[in-house]
PDB file of C-alpha atoms in Angstrom:
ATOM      1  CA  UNK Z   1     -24.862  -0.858 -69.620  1.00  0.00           C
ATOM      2  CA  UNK Z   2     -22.553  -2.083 -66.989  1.00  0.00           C
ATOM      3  CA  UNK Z   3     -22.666  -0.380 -63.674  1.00  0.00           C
ATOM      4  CA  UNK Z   4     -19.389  -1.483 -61.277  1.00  0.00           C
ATOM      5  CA  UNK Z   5     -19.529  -0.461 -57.638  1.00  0.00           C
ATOM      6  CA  UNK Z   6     -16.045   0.285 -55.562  1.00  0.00           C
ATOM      7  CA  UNK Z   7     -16.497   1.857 -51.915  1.00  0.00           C
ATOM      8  CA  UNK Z   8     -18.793   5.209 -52.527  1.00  0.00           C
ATOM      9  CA  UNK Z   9     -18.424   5.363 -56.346  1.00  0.00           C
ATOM     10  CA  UNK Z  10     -20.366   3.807 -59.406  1.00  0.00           C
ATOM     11  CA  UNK Z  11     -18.955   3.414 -63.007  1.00  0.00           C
ATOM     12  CA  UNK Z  12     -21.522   3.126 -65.456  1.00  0.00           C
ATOM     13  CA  UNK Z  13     -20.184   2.302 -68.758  1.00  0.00           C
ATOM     14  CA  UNK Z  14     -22.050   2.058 -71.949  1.00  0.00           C
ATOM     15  CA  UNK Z  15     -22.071  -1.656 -73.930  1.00  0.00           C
ATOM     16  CA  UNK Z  16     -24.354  -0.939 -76.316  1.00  0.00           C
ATOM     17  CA  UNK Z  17     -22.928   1.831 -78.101  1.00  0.00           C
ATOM     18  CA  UNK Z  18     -25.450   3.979 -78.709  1.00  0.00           C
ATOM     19  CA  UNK Z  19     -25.208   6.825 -76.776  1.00  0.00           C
ATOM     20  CA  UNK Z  20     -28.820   8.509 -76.460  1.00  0.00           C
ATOM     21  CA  UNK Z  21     -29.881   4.879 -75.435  1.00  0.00           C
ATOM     22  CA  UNK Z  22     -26.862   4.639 -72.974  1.00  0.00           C
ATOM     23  CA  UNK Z  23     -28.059   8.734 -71.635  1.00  0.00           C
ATOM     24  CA  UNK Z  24     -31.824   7.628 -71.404  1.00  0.00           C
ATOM     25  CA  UNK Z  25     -30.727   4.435 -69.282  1.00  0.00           C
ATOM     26  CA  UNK Z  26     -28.521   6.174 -66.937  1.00  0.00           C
ATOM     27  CA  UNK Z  27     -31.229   8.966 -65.945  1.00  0.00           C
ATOM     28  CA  UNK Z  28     -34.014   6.310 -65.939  1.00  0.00           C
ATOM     29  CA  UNK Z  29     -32.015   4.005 -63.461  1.00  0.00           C
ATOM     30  CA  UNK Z  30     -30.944   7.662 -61.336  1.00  0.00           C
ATOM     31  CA  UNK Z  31     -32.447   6.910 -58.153  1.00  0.00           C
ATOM     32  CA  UNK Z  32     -30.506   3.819 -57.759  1.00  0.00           C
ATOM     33  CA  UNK Z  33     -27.318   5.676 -58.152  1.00  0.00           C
ATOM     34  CA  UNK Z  34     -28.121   8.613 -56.642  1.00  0.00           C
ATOM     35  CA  UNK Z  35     -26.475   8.308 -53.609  1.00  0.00           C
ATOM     36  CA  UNK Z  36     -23.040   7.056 -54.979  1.00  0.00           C
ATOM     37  CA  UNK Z  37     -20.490   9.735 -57.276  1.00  0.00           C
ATOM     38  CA  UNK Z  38     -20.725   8.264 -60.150  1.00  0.00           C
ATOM     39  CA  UNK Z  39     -18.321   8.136 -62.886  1.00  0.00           C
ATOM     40  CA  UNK Z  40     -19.800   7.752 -66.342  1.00  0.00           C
ATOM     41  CA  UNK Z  41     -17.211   5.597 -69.297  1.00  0.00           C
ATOM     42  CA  UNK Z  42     -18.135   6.738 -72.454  1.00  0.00           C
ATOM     43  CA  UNK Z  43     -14.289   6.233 -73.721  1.00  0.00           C
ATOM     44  CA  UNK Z  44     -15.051   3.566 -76.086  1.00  0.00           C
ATOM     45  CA  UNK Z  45     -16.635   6.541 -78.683  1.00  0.00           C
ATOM     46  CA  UNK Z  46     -13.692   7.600 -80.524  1.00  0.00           C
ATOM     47  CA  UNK Z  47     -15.451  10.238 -82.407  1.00  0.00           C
ATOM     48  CA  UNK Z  48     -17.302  11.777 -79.565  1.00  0.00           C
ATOM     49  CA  UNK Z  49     -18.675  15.845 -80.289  1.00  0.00           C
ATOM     50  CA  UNK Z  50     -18.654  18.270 -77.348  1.00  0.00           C
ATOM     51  CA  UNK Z  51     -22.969  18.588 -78.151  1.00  0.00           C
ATOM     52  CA  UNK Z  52     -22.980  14.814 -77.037  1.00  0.00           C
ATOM     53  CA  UNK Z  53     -20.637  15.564 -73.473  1.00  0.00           C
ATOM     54  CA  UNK Z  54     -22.904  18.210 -72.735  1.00  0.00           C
ATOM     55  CA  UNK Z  55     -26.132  16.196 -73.092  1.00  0.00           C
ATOM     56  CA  UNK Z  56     -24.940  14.962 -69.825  1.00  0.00           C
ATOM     57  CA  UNK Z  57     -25.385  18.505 -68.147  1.00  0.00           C
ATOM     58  CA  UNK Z  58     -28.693  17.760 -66.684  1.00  0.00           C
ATOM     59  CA  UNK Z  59     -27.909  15.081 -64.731  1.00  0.00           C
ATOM     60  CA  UNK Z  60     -24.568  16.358 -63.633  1.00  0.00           C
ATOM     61  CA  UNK Z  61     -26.370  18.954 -62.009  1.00  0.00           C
ATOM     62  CA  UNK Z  62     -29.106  17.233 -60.395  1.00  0.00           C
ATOM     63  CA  UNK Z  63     -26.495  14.841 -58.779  1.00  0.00           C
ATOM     64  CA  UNK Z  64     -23.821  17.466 -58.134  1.00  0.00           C
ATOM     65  CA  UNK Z  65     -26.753  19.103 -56.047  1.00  0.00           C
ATOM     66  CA  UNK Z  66     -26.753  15.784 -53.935  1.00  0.00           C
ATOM     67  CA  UNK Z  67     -22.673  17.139 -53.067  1.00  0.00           C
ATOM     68  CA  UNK Z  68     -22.105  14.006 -54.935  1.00  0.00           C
ATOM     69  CA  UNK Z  69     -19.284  13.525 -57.833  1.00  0.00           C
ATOM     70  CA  UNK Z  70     -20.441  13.259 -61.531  1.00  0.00           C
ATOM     71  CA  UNK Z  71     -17.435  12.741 -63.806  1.00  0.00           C
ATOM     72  CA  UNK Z  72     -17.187  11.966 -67.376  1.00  0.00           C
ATOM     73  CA  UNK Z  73     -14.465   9.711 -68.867  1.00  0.00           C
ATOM     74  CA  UNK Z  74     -13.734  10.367 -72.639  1.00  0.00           C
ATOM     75  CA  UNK Z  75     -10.993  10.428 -75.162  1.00  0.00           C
ATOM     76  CA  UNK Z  76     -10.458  12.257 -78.065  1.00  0.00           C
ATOM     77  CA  UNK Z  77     -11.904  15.291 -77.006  1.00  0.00           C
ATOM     78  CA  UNK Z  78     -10.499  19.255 -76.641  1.00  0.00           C
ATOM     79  CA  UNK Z  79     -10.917  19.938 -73.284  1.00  0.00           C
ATOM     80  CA  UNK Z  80     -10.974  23.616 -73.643  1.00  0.00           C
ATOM     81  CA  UNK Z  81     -14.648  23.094 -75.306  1.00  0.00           C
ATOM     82  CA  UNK Z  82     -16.078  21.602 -72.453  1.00  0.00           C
ATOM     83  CA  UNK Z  83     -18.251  23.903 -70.195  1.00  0.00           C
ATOM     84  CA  UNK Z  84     -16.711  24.578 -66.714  1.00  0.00           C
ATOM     85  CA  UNK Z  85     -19.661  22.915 -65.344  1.00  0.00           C
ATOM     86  CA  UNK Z  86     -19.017  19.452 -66.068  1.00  0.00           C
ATOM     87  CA  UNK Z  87     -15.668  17.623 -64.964  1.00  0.00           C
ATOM     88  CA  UNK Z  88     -13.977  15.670 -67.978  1.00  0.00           C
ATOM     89  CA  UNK Z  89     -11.334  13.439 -67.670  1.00  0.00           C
ATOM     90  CA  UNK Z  90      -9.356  11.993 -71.284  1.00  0.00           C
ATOM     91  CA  UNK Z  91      -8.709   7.979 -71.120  1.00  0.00           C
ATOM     92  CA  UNK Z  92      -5.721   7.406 -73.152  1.00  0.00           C
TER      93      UNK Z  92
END
């Protein structure tokens, strides 16, 4: 995992590529981002199923409760399958 701070915003991206590792790590290591948005990279999975973006839900909405930002970075995925609730945006 590799977590870059700019200003009020965190990027966490995920190095290991394993995904439910990369999930567990992030929501272990919360409190220490909590009070940044946070963007989350998971653009380096090419093959990347909307069940796996939405695993993410739960800590979206703990931290969008904070009035804090919790984006998603991804590519290769139909946007039009993503729940409303979680903000999405496609790396090209």
């Amino acid at each position: 995992m590799k977590v870059i701070q700019k200003g009020h915003s965190v990027t966490i991206k995920d190095t290991q590529n394993d995904l439910v590792v990369f999930l567990m790590k992030v929501t272990h290591e919360y409190k220490s981002f909590e009070k940044h948005n946070i963007i989350i990279d998971i653009s380096l999975y090419k093959d990347l199923t909307v069940k796996q973006i939405i695993s993410f839900s739960s800590l979206s909405r703990t931290h969008k409760r904070s009035k804090k930002s919790f984006v998603i970075v991804a590519q290769n995925i139909d946007f039009n399958t993503i729940p409303d609730s979680l903000t999405v945006f496609l790396r090209c």
